Amino acid sequence: MKLFLISISLKTVAALFVLLGMLASCTSTTVDEFRQGETGIESNESIVILGRRQASDYETRSEFVSCVGKHINRGENAIHVIPEQEFIDAMFPWFEPRTAPLRTRDLERLMAEDVIANKMMEFGIRYIIWVDGFTETTGRAGSISCTIGPGGGGCFGFGTWEDDANFDARIWDVSTMSAVGIISTDATGQSYMPAIIIPIPLIARVEANACSRLAAQLKSFVHGS
Amino acid sequence: MGTIGMKKFKVLGSAVALLSLAALTGCGVSNVVIEGNFPTPNINKLPISVAVYYDDALRDFSYIEYSETGREEFNIESGQSHIQLFNAVLPAMFDQVIYVDSIEEAQEYGVDAVFAPAIEEFQLALPTKTKLDVYEVWIKYNMRLLTVEGDYIADWVLTSYGKTPTESFRSVESAINDAAVVALRDLASSFSLSFAQVPEVRDWLDNH
């Protein structure tokens, strides 16, 4: 009878974990595209993806920018992406948070500087993509308490939270010095952390999903498909 | 007391000593030496020769951040990183740059002007105090451009700002360093791009 009860409770716990795992993997992502001009890229041309860092209360994480770049740089129809920091350092001091161009007419003014125009040509930059956004964690609920004693330790409880990733990508064509489109990504997902002796994080990969979906859309946008 | 009792007492004593050490370590001031790489600006050089003088206050500049209880929490040493930054920026701005140990020494080289930067104020904002998810650094400078005789050509204030977001698995010291490096890059960009637009400098360059 005792063994039967243990077996039932183990099955219940396992089922709970499977259910939570399925729920945790549920991330919904919406991608919107707004095209303003024709696009296309030659094999000898490159793009650069830069994070916007002008806002006072947040800044676009360089890890997200790098993630989008890596996705575009590989696979079918891969596009050569110049790493963000390499580009910013090479263009110093024109692409720092305070000096970076905010509009295409600022880019026009910038390209009038010979040093900038020559560097752009050296890199073979055809498109500059400005990524702006952040991931916000909301709706934290539950609690987990852990204890440790001479006989051992453990945790018990349950925690949950929601992540919401919102990112915009604005694409500028360097050859025409004009904005050619905007792609917006909104991803949300619920994460869970049950703790029975050890905490088991069941994390919704919200930012990772936003990154891969945005990258896929950008790749097809730049190719003009 | 038996041997086992004595051993238990020693183990307990060691544990108490370790805990006390950990507690004391937690109370100490944390030293942060700002380190970063500063690229050379891509700008057109001004056709002037400048002697650069870094005084001891700049060379040894450090800022102490106090906790809410008045305890010394962080000692941020940024003097050397400022010098590293100016050494990267100034040769890209002027035709000729020499470094001097005193303003008087500049006379021997027959330069057009002497540049002597100074830090007036340093501020740090930690997420634990601001409740924002960013570490922030503000620095206020007094930029001085002098004749070789020591008279002022221009004397202006410049502020720089840097921030870095909070991240899991990153130490506070590393975040402070990153925010300070962003502030130093901000200084380099605004200084190199605005130098010739400072009214007194512009007038002096026009008459030079």
PDB file of C-alpha atoms in Angstrom, chain A residues 51-193:
ATOM      1  CA  GLY A  51      21.574  48.396 -30.820  1.00  0.00           C
ATOM      2  CA  ARG A  52      19.911  51.690 -29.916  1.00  0.00           C
ATOM      3  CA  ARG A  53      21.210  52.952 -26.558  1.00  0.00           C
ATOM      4  CA  GLN A  54      19.734  56.447 -26.291  1.00  0.00           C
ATOM      5  CA  ALA A  55      16.855  55.673 -23.897  1.00  0.00           C
ATOM      6  CA  SER A  56      17.383  56.679 -20.286  1.00  0.00           C
ATOM      7  CA  ASP A  57      15.700  53.715 -18.583  1.00  0.00           C
ATOM      8  CA  TYR A  58      16.835  50.777 -20.725  1.00  0.00           C
ATOM      9  CA  GLU A  59      19.265  49.869 -23.443  1.00  0.00           C
ATOM     10  CA  THR A  60      19.190  47.285 -26.180  1.00  0.00           C
ATOM     11  CA  ARG A  61      21.395  44.441 -24.972  1.00  0.00           C
ATOM     12  CA  SER A  62      24.428  43.719 -27.125  1.00  0.00           C
ATOM     13  CA  GLU A  63      23.798  39.969 -26.589  1.00  0.00           C
ATOM     14  CA  PHE A  64      20.452  40.267 -28.404  1.00  0.00           C
ATOM     15  CA  VAL A  65      22.039  42.232 -31.255  1.00  0.00           C
ATOM     16  CA  SER A  66      24.784  39.619 -31.530  1.00  0.00           C
ATOM     17  CA  CYS A  67      22.201  36.797 -31.484  1.00  0.00           C
ATOM     18  CA  VAL A  68      20.291  38.340 -34.424  1.00  0.00           C
ATOM     19  CA  GLY A  69      23.585  38.806 -36.299  1.00  0.00           C
ATOM     20  CA  LYS A  70      24.644  35.195 -35.760  1.00  0.00           C
ATOM     21  CA  HIS A  71      21.307  33.889 -37.093  1.00  0.00           C
ATOM     22  CA  ILE A  72      21.545  36.069 -40.225  1.00  0.00           C
ATOM     23  CA  ASN A  73      25.197  35.124 -40.766  1.00  0.00           C
ATOM     24  CA  ARG A  74      24.499  31.390 -41.072  1.00  0.00           C
ATOM     25  CA  GLY A  75      22.252  28.928 -42.884  1.00  0.00           C
ATOM     26  CA  GLU A  76      20.602  29.271 -46.261  1.00  0.00           C
ATOM     27  CA  ASN A  77      20.910  32.731 -47.884  1.00  0.00           C
ATOM     28  CA  ALA A  78      23.392  33.800 -45.208  1.00  0.00           C
ATOM     29  CA  ILE A  79      24.365  37.464 -45.239  1.00  0.00           C
ATOM     30  CA  HIS A  80      27.751  38.718 -44.067  1.00  0.00           C
ATOM     31  CA  VAL A  81      27.217  40.648 -40.821  1.00  0.00           C
ATOM     32  CA  ILE A  82      29.888  42.979 -39.427  1.00  0.00           C
ATOM     33  CA  PRO A  83      30.109  42.494 -35.618  1.00  0.00           C
ATOM     34  CA  GLU A  84      28.581  45.445 -33.771  1.00  0.00           C
ATOM     35  CA  GLN A  85      31.568  46.332 -31.555  1.00  0.00           C
ATOM     36  CA  GLU A  86      34.057  46.020 -34.427  1.00  0.00           C
ATOM     37  CA  PHE A  87      31.972  48.479 -36.475  1.00  0.00           C
ATOM     38  CA  ILE A  88      31.447  50.953 -33.599  1.00  0.00           C
ATOM     39  CA  ASP A  89      35.183  50.922 -32.760  1.00  0.00           C
ATOM     40  CA  ALA A  90      36.165  51.387 -36.401  1.00  0.00           C
ATOM     41  CA  MET A  91      33.717  54.306 -36.740  1.00  0.00           C
ATOM     42  CA  PHE A  92      34.610  55.872 -33.382  1.00  0.00           C
ATOM     43  CA  PRO A  93      33.349  58.437 -32.302  1.00  0.00           C
ATOM     44  CA  TRP A  94      30.436  58.661 -34.765  1.00  0.00           C
ATOM     45  CA  PHE A  95      28.279  55.740 -33.590  1.00  0.00           C
ATOM     46  CA  GLU A  96      28.442  56.226 -29.802  1.00  0.00           C
ATOM     47  CA  PRO A  97      25.107  56.546 -27.903  1.00  0.00           C
ATOM     48  CA  ARG A  98      25.320  60.363 -27.966  1.00  0.00           C
ATOM     49  CA  THR A  99      26.540  60.766 -31.545  1.00  0.00           C
ATOM     50  CA  ALA A 100      24.870  57.936 -33.479  1.00  0.00           C
ATOM     51  CA  PRO A 101      22.579  59.077 -36.313  1.00  0.00           C
ATOM     52  CA  LEU A 102      18.907  58.976 -35.316  1.00  0.00           C
ATOM     53  CA  ARG A 103      17.428  59.718 -38.748  1.00  0.00           C
ATOM     54  CA  THR A 104      18.526  58.960 -42.303  1.00  0.00           C
ATOM     55  CA  ARG A 105      19.307  62.631 -42.907  1.00  0.00           C
ATOM     56  CA  ASP A 106      21.821  62.406 -40.023  1.00  0.00           C
ATOM     57  CA  LEU A 107      23.405  59.491 -41.903  1.00  0.00           C
ATOM     58  CA  GLU A 108      23.556  61.656 -45.018  1.00  0.00           C
ATOM     59  CA  ARG A 109      25.416  64.317 -43.023  1.00  0.00           C
ATOM     60  CA  LEU A 110      27.722  61.659 -41.597  1.00  0.00           C
ATOM     61  CA  MET A 111      28.523  60.193 -45.009  1.00  0.00           C
ATOM     62  CA  ALA A 112      29.700  63.638 -46.110  1.00  0.00           C
ATOM     63  CA  GLU A 113      32.739  63.016 -43.871  1.00  0.00           C
ATOM     64  CA  ASP A 114      35.374  61.334 -46.021  1.00  0.00           C
ATOM     65  CA  VAL A 115      36.685  59.163 -43.173  1.00  0.00           C
ATOM     66  CA  ILE A 116      33.206  57.700 -42.563  1.00  0.00           C
ATOM     67  CA  ALA A 117      32.376  57.175 -46.236  1.00  0.00           C
ATOM     68  CA  ASN A 118      35.722  55.399 -46.762  1.00  0.00           C
ATOM     69  CA  LYS A 119      35.217  53.122 -43.736  1.00  0.00           C
ATOM     70  CA  MET A 120      31.695  52.226 -44.915  1.00  0.00           C
ATOM     71  CA  MET A 121      33.138  51.340 -48.322  1.00  0.00           C
ATOM     72  CA  GLU A 122      35.934  49.295 -46.699  1.00  0.00           C
ATOM     73  CA  PHE A 123      33.357  47.241 -44.773  1.00  0.00           C
ATOM     74  CA  GLY A 124      31.096  47.006 -47.856  1.00  0.00           C
ATOM     75  CA  ILE A 125      28.073  48.027 -45.780  1.00  0.00           C
ATOM     76  CA  ARG A 126      24.842  48.018 -47.774  1.00  0.00           C
ATOM     77  CA  TYR A 127      22.344  48.116 -44.885  1.00  0.00           C
ATOM     78  CA  ILE A 128      22.453  49.445 -41.331  1.00  0.00           C
ATOM     79  CA  ILE A 129      19.856  47.779 -39.103  1.00  0.00           C
ATOM     80  CA  TRP A 130      18.968  49.557 -35.864  1.00  0.00           C
ATOM     81  CA  VAL A 131      17.541  47.241 -33.226  1.00  0.00           C
ATOM     82  CA  ASP A 132      15.697  48.879 -30.347  1.00  0.00           C
ATOM     83  CA  GLY A 133      13.924  47.110 -27.499  1.00  0.00           C
ATOM     84  CA  PHE A 134      14.131  45.102 -24.330  1.00  0.00           C
ATOM     85  CA  THR A 135      12.666  42.158 -22.458  1.00  0.00           C
ATOM     86  CA  GLU A 136      10.480  42.905 -19.482  1.00  0.00           C
ATOM     87  CA  THR A 137       9.628  40.469 -16.706  1.00  0.00           C
ATOM     88  CA  THR A 138       6.170  40.913 -15.182  1.00  0.00           C
ATOM     89  CA  GLY A 139       3.610  39.019 -13.139  1.00  0.00           C
ATOM     90  CA  ARG A 140       5.975  37.414 -10.681  1.00  0.00           C
ATOM     91  CA  ALA A 141       4.014  35.122  -8.349  1.00  0.00           C
ATOM     92  CA  GLY A 142       4.615  32.347  -5.829  1.00  0.00           C
ATOM     93  CA  SER A 143       7.457  31.737  -3.423  1.00  0.00           C
ATOM     94  CA  ILE A 144      10.190  29.191  -2.842  1.00  0.00           C
ATOM     95  CA  SER A 145      11.766  28.598   0.544  1.00  0.00           C
ATOM     96  CA  CYS A 146      14.964  26.691   1.091  1.00  0.00           C
ATOM     97  CA  THR A 147      16.315  25.297   4.345  1.00  0.00           C
ATOM     98  CA  ILE A 148      19.588  23.695   5.313  1.00  0.00           C
ATOM     99  CA  GLY A 149      20.284  21.662   8.419  1.00  0.00           C
ATOM    100  CA  PRO A 150      22.693  19.060   9.788  1.00  0.00           C
ATOM    101  CA  GLY A 151      20.741  16.275   8.047  1.00  0.00           C
ATOM    102  CA  GLY A 152      20.738  17.989   4.652  1.00  0.00           C
ATOM    103  CA  GLY A 153      18.734  20.667   2.892  1.00  0.00           C
ATOM    104  CA  GLY A 154      16.136  21.309   0.290  1.00  0.00           C
ATOM    105  CA  CYS A 155      13.694  23.728  -1.252  1.00  0.00           C
ATOM    106  CA  PHE A 156       9.931  23.710  -1.530  1.00  0.00           C
ATOM    107  CA  GLY A 157       7.540  25.997  -3.301  1.00  0.00           C
ATOM    108  CA  PHE A 158       6.544  27.305  -6.692  1.00  0.00           C
ATOM    109  CA  GLY A 159       7.360  30.454  -8.645  1.00  0.00           C
ATOM    110  CA  THR A 160       6.114  31.798 -11.958  1.00  0.00           C
ATOM    111  CA  TRP A 161       6.680  34.897 -14.089  1.00  0.00           C
ATOM    112  CA  GLU A 162       5.983  36.244 -17.555  1.00  0.00           C
ATOM    113  CA  ASP A 163       8.570  37.583 -19.997  1.00  0.00           C
ATOM    114  CA  ASP A 164       7.660  40.025 -22.748  1.00  0.00           C
ATOM    115  CA  ALA A 165      10.252  40.839 -25.411  1.00  0.00           C
ATOM    116  CA  ASN A 166       9.557  43.797 -27.709  1.00  0.00           C
ATOM    117  CA  PHE A 167      12.078  44.659 -30.417  1.00  0.00           C
ATOM    118  CA  ASP A 168      11.939  46.908 -33.493  1.00  0.00           C
ATOM    119  CA  ALA A 169      14.424  46.708 -36.341  1.00  0.00           C
ATOM    120  CA  ARG A 170      14.721  49.739 -38.654  1.00  0.00           C
ATOM    121  CA  ILE A 171      16.533  49.073 -41.903  1.00  0.00           C
ATOM    122  CA  TRP A 172      18.504  51.852 -43.618  1.00  0.00           C
ATOM    123  CA  ASP A 173      19.870  51.468 -47.128  1.00  0.00           C
ATOM    124  CA  VAL A 174      23.331  53.048 -47.127  1.00  0.00           C
ATOM    125  CA  SER A 175      23.477  53.271 -50.941  1.00  0.00           C
ATOM    126  CA  THR A 176      20.340  55.466 -51.131  1.00  0.00           C
ATOM    127  CA  MET A 177      20.595  56.817 -47.558  1.00  0.00           C
ATOM    128  CA  SER A 178      16.928  56.072 -46.968  1.00  0.00           C
ATOM    129  CA  ALA A 179      14.810  53.986 -44.593  1.00  0.00           C
ATOM    130  CA  VAL A 180      13.522  50.892 -46.393  1.00  0.00           C
ATOM    131  CA  GLY A 181      11.492  49.193 -43.700  1.00  0.00           C
ATOM    132  CA  ILE A 182      10.642  48.328 -40.098  1.00  0.00           C
ATOM    133  CA  ILE A 183      10.227  44.878 -38.600  1.00  0.00           C
ATOM    134  CA  SER A 184       8.680  44.550 -35.131  1.00  0.00           C
ATOM    135  CA  THR A 185       8.760  41.460 -32.952  1.00  0.00           C
ATOM    136  CA  ASP A 186       6.709  40.829 -29.840  1.00  0.00           C
ATOM    137  CA  ALA A 187       7.257  37.574 -27.947  1.00  0.00           C
ATOM    138  CA  THR A 188       5.637  36.553 -24.656  1.00  0.00           C
ATOM    139  CA  GLY A 189       5.955  33.454 -22.538  1.00  0.00           C
ATOM    140  CA  GLN A 190       5.335  32.123 -19.050  1.00  0.00           C
ATOM    141  CA  SER A 191       8.148  30.544 -17.027  1.00  0.00           C
ATOM    142  CA  TYR A 192       7.726  28.223 -14.044  1.00  0.00           C
ATOM    143  CA  MET A 193      10.003  27.167 -11.197  1.00  0.00           C
TER     144      MET A 193
END
